[in-house]
Amino acid sequence: MRINHNISAKLANVNLKRADTRTGSSLERLSSGYKINKASDDSSGMAISNRMRAQINALDQASRNAEDSQCIIQTAEGALSEIEALIQRMRELSVQAANDVYTIEDRDAAQKEINNLMNEVDRIASTTEFNGHGLLDGSLTRVVTYSENGFSSLSVSDQVKSGVYQVTVNSTATPATDTISYTIPAEGTNTISINGADITIEATDNDATVKQKVVDVCDKLGINVADNGGNSFTLTTDANGESQFIQVQEAGQPPKAIVRGQNADVTAGSGFSAPTCVYDGNNVTILDDSGFKMQFAIEDSAPINTAVNVTVYDTGSMLAQIGANEHQDIAIDFMEVSCRTLKFKESDGTNLLNVCSQEGAGRAISIFDEAIRSVSSARTTLGAYQNRLDSTMSSLDVTVENLTDAMSRIRDTDMAAEMTDYTQMSVLSQAATSMLAQANNRPQQVMSLLQS
């Protein structure tokens, strides 16, 4: 028996400290619900779980991003739906105007409604926004630039790759031009006709009143009038191209041959593969069998016989971040929907649609048919984006669920197992406390021995 060193008490104290430490750790795990509360609990486990937590947070945000992107697409699709309804109404008016039972005044009423509907198309396209981003005004389409002035882009298909393409303008589009003469009758009336619209010249008219009658009719037909003097006028269509026509019939004469404008003409150079060029006035479409389709408008100021570089960039798309890491995104393209890109107007605002003649109404029907196809295609593309984002959100949610489960296994407390450990440590702590008290009493036994 020793009195300088109470080894039994020291051993009991060591065991008590161990039991208290483990009891405290167990209490911390039970109260927080986490198995790892500090790096010393499991340094590698903490590092792994923190990386998992960062990934889970990012995936949650990516899912919200996808949902926001769907809201953007729904906004654009709703606007396109309204635009398509407007085009349907304009087509209906064109079909009505194509019926020859209507007079030019009747057709002019239809034209005025069409003009207002076209203005509404442009208004919707320019004001459809989401969080300050214009969706249908062309700001989110692919960017096309030209090395010379006098060009404006209409559209490029997805098959048009980024790069430089070369075109040469051989000629720009020209309007239809013709002349018409008249005679003021000594008595009664004479009738002249422009594009099927009759103008009655009475004996009481003079040159000024005749000109005003011609101007009034030509304004409805989209034709400019220049007075040549000598009872003659020069008529020129507002717009350019073969679709623009003038047919006049002078008093007592059969109708003259139809005079038409001329389409632009270009040569597709480097960058194109077996291209086909299609012309419609100032508008040029270059396409091939692979789905490649580039549309642009040529202005009168465009240089002739000069090679022009057309550069296509992929910077116009809206990128939706749908993943937790860099470059995990999708590009969402929005079609520019304006009267210019739908070929209702030229780039300078000149109206290409005029239903005040039977032929003009027939051409308008064809243009509206193409516009409906374009808008429907844009809506279909947006619908495909929405379906893709639906799948993306489902995939992200499943990934978050699985990652959360894996992180939980590393970081969260198993309450049943931990409660078992806590109970064990509590019993050991109480036992160690009791044994420490017993060990501290052993020196008293030495005193009893010395006293005896």
C-alpha positions as CSV (number, residue, x, y, z in Angstrom):
1,M,0.0,0.0,0.0
2,R,1.4,3.4,-1.0
3,I,0.4,6.9,0.1
4,N,2.6,9.1,-2.2
5,H,0.9,7.9,-5.4
6,N,-2.7,6.8,-5.4
7,I,-2.5,4.8,-8.7
8,S,-6.1,3.4,-8.4
9,A,-7.5,6.9,-8.1
10,K,-5.5,8.1,-11.1
11,L,-6.8,5.1,-13.2
12,A,-10.3,5.8,-12.1
13,N,-9.9,9.5,-12.9
14,V,-8.6,8.8,-16.4
15,N,-11.5,6.5,-17.1
16,L,-13.9,9.1,-15.8
17,K,-12.4,11.8,-18.1
18,R,-12.7,9.5,-21.0
19,A,-16.3,8.6,-20.2
20,D,-17.2,12.3,-19.6
21,T,-15.5,13.3,-23.0
22,R,-17.4,10.7,-24.9
23,T,-20.6,11.5,-23.0
24,G,-20.2,15.2,-24.0
25,S,-19.6,14.3,-27.6
26,S,-22.6,12.0,-27.7
27,L,-24.7,14.8,-26.2
28,E,-23.5,17.2,-28.9
29,R,-24.4,14.8,-31.6
30,L,-27.8,14.0,-30.1
31,S,-28.7,17.7,-29.6
32,S,-27.5,18.9,-33.0
33,G,-28.5,15.9,-35.1
34,Y,-25.1,16.0,-36.8
35,K,-22.5,13.3,-36.5
36,I,-19.8,15.8,-37.6
37,N,-20.0,19.1,-35.7
38,K,-16.4,20.1,-36.0
39,A,-13.4,19.1,-38.1
40,S,-12.0,16.9,-35.4
41,D,-15.0,14.7,-35.4
42,D,-14.2,13.4,-38.9
43,S,-12.0,15.7,-41.0
44,S,-12.3,13.7,-44.3
45,G,-16.0,13.2,-43.8
46,M,-16.5,17.0,-43.2
47,A,-14.5,17.8,-46.4
48,I,-16.6,15.3,-48.4
49,S,-19.9,16.5,-47.0
50,N,-19.1,20.1,-47.5
51,R,-18.4,19.5,-51.2
52,M,-21.7,17.6,-51.4
53,R,-23.5,20.5,-49.7
54,A,-22.1,22.9,-52.2
55,Q,-23.2,20.7,-55.0
56,I,-26.7,20.2,-53.5
57,N,-27.1,24.0,-53.1
58,A,-26.0,24.6,-56.6
59,L,-28.3,22.0,-58.0
60,D,-31.2,23.4,-56.1
61,Q,-30.5,26.8,-57.7
62,A,-30.1,25.2,-61.1
63,S,-33.6,23.8,-60.7
64,R,-34.9,27.2,-59.8
65,N,-33.0,28.6,-62.9
66,A,-34.8,26.1,-65.1
67,E,-38.1,27.1,-63.6
68,D,-37.3,30.8,-64.2
69,S,-36.4,29.9,-67.8
70,Q,-39.7,28.2,-68.3
71,C,-41.4,31.4,-67.1
72,I,-39.5,33.4,-69.7
73,I,-40.4,30.9,-72.5
74,Q,-44.1,31.0,-71.4
75,T,-44.0,34.8,-71.6
76,A,-42.6,34.7,-75.2
77,E,-44.9,31.9,-76.2
78,G,-48.0,33.8,-75.0
79,A,-46.9,36.9,-77.0
80,L,-46.4,34.7,-80.1
81,S,-49.9,33.3,-79.6
82,E,-51.4,36.8,-79.7
83,I,-49.3,37.6,-82.8
84,E,-50.4,34.5,-84.5
85,A,-54.1,35.4,-83.8
86,L,-53.4,38.8,-85.4
87,I,-51.9,37.2,-88.5
88,Q,-54.9,34.9,-88.8
89,R,-57.2,37.9,-88.8
90,M,-55.1,39.7,-91.4
91,R,-55.2,36.6,-93.6
92,E,-59.0,36.5,-93.2
93,L,-59.2,40.1,-94.4
94,S,-57.0,39.3,-97.3
95,V,-59.2,36.4,-98.4
96,Q,-62.1,38.7,-98.2
97,A,-60.4,41.4,-100.2
98,A,-59.4,38.9,-102.9
99,N,-63.1,38.6,-103.8
100,D,-63.8,40.8,-106.8
101,V,-67.3,41.7,-105.6
102,Y,-65.7,44.3,-103.4
103,T,-64.8,47.8,-104.6
104,I,-61.5,49.6,-103.9
105,E,-63.2,51.5,-101.1
106,D,-64.2,48.2,-99.5
107,R,-60.7,46.8,-99.9
108,D,-59.2,50.0,-98.5
109,A,-61.3,49.5,-95.3
110,A,-59.7,46.0,-95.0
111,Q,-56.3,47.5,-95.7
112,K,-56.7,50.1,-92.9
113,E,-57.5,47.3,-90.4
114,I,-54.5,45.3,-91.7
115,N,-52.3,48.3,-91.2
116,N,-53.4,48.7,-87.6
117,L,-53.0,45.0,-86.9
118,M,-49.4,45.2,-88.3
119,N,-48.7,48.1,-86.0
120,E,-50.0,45.9,-83.1
121,V,-47.6,43.1,-84.2
122,D,-44.7,45.4,-84.0
123,R,-45.9,46.8,-80.6
124,I,-46.2,43.3,-79.1
125,A,-42.8,42.3,-80.4
126,S,-41.1,45.5,-79.1
127,T,-42.7,45.4,-75.6
128,T,-42.6,41.7,-74.7
129,E,-40.0,41.6,-71.9
130,F,-38.9,39.6,-68.9
131,N,-36.9,41.3,-66.2
132,G,-35.9,44.0,-68.7
133,H,-34.8,41.5,-71.5
134,G,-36.6,42.0,-74.8
135,L,-37.7,38.6,-76.0
136,L,-39.1,39.1,-79.5
137,D,-37.3,42.3,-80.6
138,G,-34.2,40.6,-82.0
139,S,-32.0,41.3,-79.0
140,L,-31.8,37.6,-78.2
141,T,-31.4,36.3,-81.7
142,R,-28.1,35.3,-83.3
143,V,-26.0,38.3,-84.3
144,V,-25.3,38.9,-88.0
145,T,-23.0,41.7,-89.2
146,Y,-22.1,43.0,-92.7
147,S,-18.9,44.5,-93.8
148,E,-20.8,47.1,-95.9
149,N,-23.8,49.2,-95.3
150,G,-27.1,48.6,-97.0
151,F,-28.0,45.2,-95.5
152,S,-30.2,44.0,-92.7
153,S,-30.6,40.5,-91.3
154,L,-34.0,38.8,-91.3
155,S,-33.3,35.4,-89.9
156,V,-30.7,32.5,-89.8
157,S,-31.5,28.9,-89.2
158,D,-29.8,26.7,-86.6
159,Q,-27.9,25.0,-89.4
160,V,-26.1,28.3,-90.2
161,K,-22.8,27.9,-88.3
162,S,-20.8,30.8,-86.8
163,G,-18.4,32.1,-89.4
164,V,-17.9,34.4,-92.3
165,Y,-19.9,34.1,-95.5
166,Q,-19.4,36.1,-98.7
167,V,-22.1,37.5,-101.0
168,T,-21.9,39.9,-104.0
169,V,-24.9,42.1,-105.0
170,N,-25.4,42.0,-108.8
171,S,-28.4,44.4,-108.6
172,T,-30.9,45.8,-106.1
173,A,-34.6,45.5,-106.4
174,T,-36.6,48.1,-108.4
175,P,-40.2,49.2,-108.4
176,A,-42.8,48.7,-111.1
177,T,-43.2,51.9,-113.3
178,D,-45.6,52.8,-116.0
179,T,-47.4,55.8,-117.5
180,I,-51.1,56.5,-118.0
181,S,-52.8,59.1,-120.1
182,Y,-56.3,60.6,-119.9
183,T,-58.7,62.7,-121.8
184,I,-61.3,65.0,-120.3
185,P,-64.5,64.4,-122.3
186,A,-66.5,67.2,-123.8
187,E,-69.5,65.6,-122.3
188,G,-70.4,62.5,-120.4
189,T,-67.6,60.5,-118.8
190,N,-64.4,58.6,-119.5
191,T,-63.0,55.8,-117.4
192,I,-59.4,54.8,-116.8
193,S,-58.3,51.9,-114.6
194,I,-55.3,51.3,-112.5
195,N,-54.8,47.7,-111.1
196,G,-58.5,47.1,-111.6
197,A,-59.6,50.2,-109.8
198,D,-61.8,52.4,-112.0
199,I,-61.4,56.2,-112.1
200,T,-64.3,58.2,-113.7
201,I,-63.3,61.4,-115.5
202,E,-66.2,63.8,-116.0
203,A,-66.7,66.6,-118.4
204,T,-66.7,69.1,-115.5
205,D,-63.3,67.9,-114.3
206,N,-60.0,69.8,-114.9
207,D,-56.4,68.6,-114.8
208,A,-56.2,69.2,-111.0
209,T,-59.3,67.3,-110.2
210,V,-58.3,64.4,-112.4
211,K,-54.9,64.2,-110.7
212,Q,-56.5,64.2,-107.3
213,K,-58.7,61.3,-108.3
214,V,-55.7,59.4,-109.6
215,V,-53.7,60.2,-106.4
216,D,-56.6,59.1,-104.2
217,V,-56.8,55.7,-105.9
218,C,-53.1,55.2,-106.1
219,D,-52.6,56.0,-102.4
220,K,-54.8,53.0,-101.6
221,L,-52.9,50.8,-104.1
222,G,-49.5,51.8,-102.8
223,I,-48.5,53.7,-105.9
224,N,-46.8,57.0,-106.2
225,V,-48.0,59.5,-108.9
226,A,-45.8,62.0,-110.8
227,D,-47.5,64.5,-113.1
228,N,-45.7,64.6,-116.5
229,G,-47.9,67.3,-117.8
230,G,-49.8,66.9,-121.1
231,N,-52.5,64.8,-119.5
232,S,-50.0,62.0,-118.5
233,F,-48.9,60.6,-115.2
234,T,-45.9,58.3,-114.2
235,L,-46.9,55.6,-111.7
236,T,-44.3,54.0,-109.5
237,T,-45.0,51.4,-106.8
238,D,-43.9,52.2,-103.2
239,A,-42.2,48.8,-102.8
240,N,-39.7,47.0,-105.0
241,G,-39.7,43.5,-106.6
242,E,-41.4,41.3,-109.1
243,S,-44.4,41.0,-106.8
244,Q,-45.1,44.8,-107.3
245,F,-47.1,45.4,-110.5
246,I,-49.0,48.1,-112.4
247,Q,-51.6,47.4,-115.0
248,V,-53.3,50.4,-116.5
249,Q,-56.2,50.7,-118.9
250,E,-56.8,54.0,-120.7
251,A,-60.2,55.2,-121.8
252,G,-61.6,53.2,-124.7
253,Q,-58.4,51.0,-124.9
254,P,-57.8,47.4,-123.8
255,P,-55.7,46.8,-120.7
256,K,-52.0,47.3,-121.1
257,A,-49.6,44.5,-120.3
258,I,-48.8,44.2,-116.6
259,V,-45.5,45.9,-115.7
260,R,-43.6,44.4,-112.8
261,G,-40.7,45.5,-110.7
262,Q,-37.4,43.6,-110.5
263,N,-36.1,41.5,-107.6
264,A,-32.6,41.9,-106.2
265,D,-29.9,39.5,-107.4
266,V,-26.9,38.2,-105.5
267,T,-24.1,35.7,-106.0
268,A,-23.3,33.5,-103.0
269,G,-19.6,33.1,-102.6
270,S,-17.3,31.5,-100.0
271,G,-18.7,29.9,-96.9
272,F,-21.8,28.5,-98.7
273,S,-22.1,24.9,-99.9
274,A,-24.3,24.3,-103.0
275,P,-26.5,27.2,-102.2
276,T,-29.8,28.1,-103.8
277,C,-30.9,31.8,-103.9
278,V,-34.5,32.8,-103.7
279,Y,-35.6,36.4,-104.2
280,D,-38.6,38.4,-103.1
281,G,-38.1,42.1,-103.9
282,N,-35.3,43.3,-101.6
283,N,-35.4,40.1,-99.6
284,V,-32.9,37.4,-100.3
285,T,-33.0,33.8,-99.0
286,I,-29.9,31.6,-99.4
287,L,-30.5,27.9,-98.6
288,D,-29.4,24.3,-99.2
289,D,-30.7,20.8,-98.7
290,S,-29.2,20.5,-95.2
291,G,-31.6,23.0,-93.6
292,F,-29.2,25.9,-94.0
293,K,-31.2,29.1,-94.4
294,M,-30.0,32.7,-94.3
295,Q,-32.4,35.6,-95.0
296,F,-31.4,39.2,-95.4
297,A,-32.7,42.4,-97.0
298,I,-30.8,44.5,-99.5
299,E,-31.3,48.3,-99.4
300,D,-30.9,50.6,-102.4
301,S,-27.7,51.9,-100.9
302,A,-26.0,48.5,-101.0
303,P,-22.8,48.4,-103.1
304,I,-23.0,46.7,-106.4
305,N,-20.5,44.1,-107.6
306,T,-18.6,44.3,-104.3
307,A,-17.9,41.2,-102.2
308,V,-19.6,41.7,-98.8
309,N,-18.6,39.6,-95.7
310,V,-21.6,38.3,-93.7
311,T,-20.4,37.3,-90.2
312,V,-22.6,35.1,-88.0
313,Y,-22.1,35.1,-84.2
314,D,-23.6,32.8,-81.6
315,T,-23.7,35.6,-79.0
316,G,-27.4,36.4,-79.2
317,S,-28.9,33.4,-77.3
318,M,-30.1,33.4,-73.7
319,L,-28.1,31.0,-71.7
320,A,-29.9,29.1,-68.9
321,Q,-27.6,27.7,-66.3
322,I,-29.2,24.3,-65.5
323,G,-26.2,22.6,-63.8
324,A,-24.1,23.0,-60.8
325,N,-20.8,23.5,-62.7
326,E,-19.4,25.8,-65.4
327,H,-20.7,25.4,-68.9
328,Q,-23.6,23.3,-67.8
329,D,-26.2,25.5,-69.6
330,I,-28.5,25.5,-72.6
331,A,-28.9,28.3,-75.2
332,I,-32.4,29.5,-75.8
333,D,-33.0,31.3,-79.0
334,F,-35.9,33.7,-79.4
335,M,-37.2,34.6,-82.9
336,E,-37.4,38.2,-83.8
337,V,-41.0,38.7,-84.7
338,S,-41.6,42.1,-86.4
339,C,-43.3,43.2,-89.6
340,R,-39.8,43.4,-91.1
341,T,-38.8,39.8,-90.4
342,L,-42.2,38.5,-91.3
343,K,-41.9,40.3,-94.6
344,F,-44.9,42.6,-94.1
345,K,-42.7,45.7,-94.5
346,E,-39.3,46.6,-95.9
347,S,-36.5,47.6,-93.6
348,D,-37.3,51.3,-94.2
349,G,-40.9,50.7,-93.1
350,T,-42.4,50.6,-96.6
351,N,-45.6,48.5,-96.6
352,L,-45.2,45.3,-98.7
353,L,-48.9,44.3,-98.3
354,N,-51.7,45.9,-100.2
355,V,-55.1,44.3,-100.5
356,C,-56.7,47.0,-102.6
357,S,-56.3,44.9,-105.7
358,Q,-57.2,41.3,-106.3
359,E,-53.6,40.3,-107.1
360,G,-52.3,42.2,-104.1
361,A,-54.8,40.5,-101.9
362,G,-53.7,37.1,-103.3
363,R,-50.0,37.9,-102.6
364,A,-50.9,39.0,-99.1
365,I,-52.5,35.6,-98.5
366,S,-49.2,33.9,-99.4
367,I,-47.2,36.2,-97.2
368,F,-49.5,35.6,-94.2
369,D,-49.3,31.8,-94.8
370,E,-45.5,32.0,-94.6
371,A,-45.7,34.2,-91.5
372,I,-48.1,31.7,-89.8
373,R,-45.6,28.9,-90.6
374,S,-42.7,31.0,-89.1
375,V,-44.6,31.9,-85.9
376,S,-45.9,28.4,-85.5
377,S,-42.3,27.1,-85.9
378,A,-41.1,29.5,-83.3
379,R,-43.8,28.4,-80.9
380,T,-42.9,24.8,-81.5
381,T,-39.3,25.5,-80.7
382,L,-40.2,27.2,-77.5
383,G,-42.5,24.3,-76.6
384,A,-39.5,21.9,-77.1
385,Y,-37.4,24.1,-74.8
386,Q,-40.2,23.8,-72.2
387,N,-40.3,20.1,-72.4
388,R,-36.6,19.9,-72.2
389,L,-36.6,22.0,-69.1
390,D,-39.3,19.8,-67.5
391,S,-37.0,16.9,-67.9
392,T,-34.0,18.9,-66.6
393,M,-35.9,19.9,-63.4
394,S,-36.9,16.2,-62.8
395,S,-33.4,15.1,-63.3
396,L,-32.0,17.8,-61.0
397,D,-34.5,16.9,-58.3
398,V,-33.6,13.2,-58.4
399,T,-29.9,14.1,-58.2
400,V,-30.5,16.4,-55.2
401,E,-32.4,13.7,-53.5
402,N,-29.6,11.1,-54.0
403,L,-26.8,13.5,-53.0
404,T,-28.7,14.6,-49.9
405,D,-29.2,10.9,-48.9
406,A,-25.4,10.3,-49.4
407,M,-24.5,13.4,-47.4
408,S,-26.9,12.5,-44.7
409,R,-25.2,9.1,-44.2
410,I,-21.8,10.9,-43.8
411,R,-22.9,13.8,-41.6
412,D,-26.2,13.1,-39.8
413,T,-26.4,11.4,-36.5
414,D,-27.8,7.9,-36.3
415,M,-30.0,8.7,-33.3
416,A,-30.6,5.0,-32.3
417,A,-27.0,4.1,-32.3
418,E,-25.9,7.4,-30.7
419,M,-28.5,6.9,-27.9
420,T,-27.1,3.5,-27.2
421,D,-23.6,5.0,-26.9
422,Y,-24.8,7.8,-24.7
423,T,-26.5,5.4,-22.3
424,Q,-23.3,3.3,-22.2
425,M,-21.1,6.3,-21.5
426,S,-23.5,7.6,-18.8
427,V,-23.3,4.3,-17.0
428,L,-19.5,4.2,-17.3
429,S,-19.3,7.8,-16.1
430,Q,-21.3,7.0,-13.0
431,A,-19.3,3.8,-12.4
432,A,-16.0,5.7,-12.8
433,T,-17.2,8.4,-10.4
434,S,-18.1,5.8,-7.8
435,M,-14.8,4.0,-8.2
436,L,-12.9,7.2,-7.9
437,A,-14.6,7.9,-4.6
438,Q,-13.6,4.4,-3.4
439,A,-10.0,4.8,-4.6
440,N,-9.7,8.1,-2.8
441,N,-10.7,6.4,0.4
442,R,-7.8,3.9,0.2
443,P,-5.2,6.2,1.9
444,Q,-7.5,6.3,4.9
445,Q,-6.9,2.6,5.3
446,V,-3.2,3.3,5.8
447,M,-4.0,5.8,8.6
448,S,-6.0,3.1,10.3
449,L,-3.0,0.7,10.0
450,L,-0.6,3.3,11.5
451,Q,-3.0,4.2,14.3
452,S,-3.2,0.6,15.3
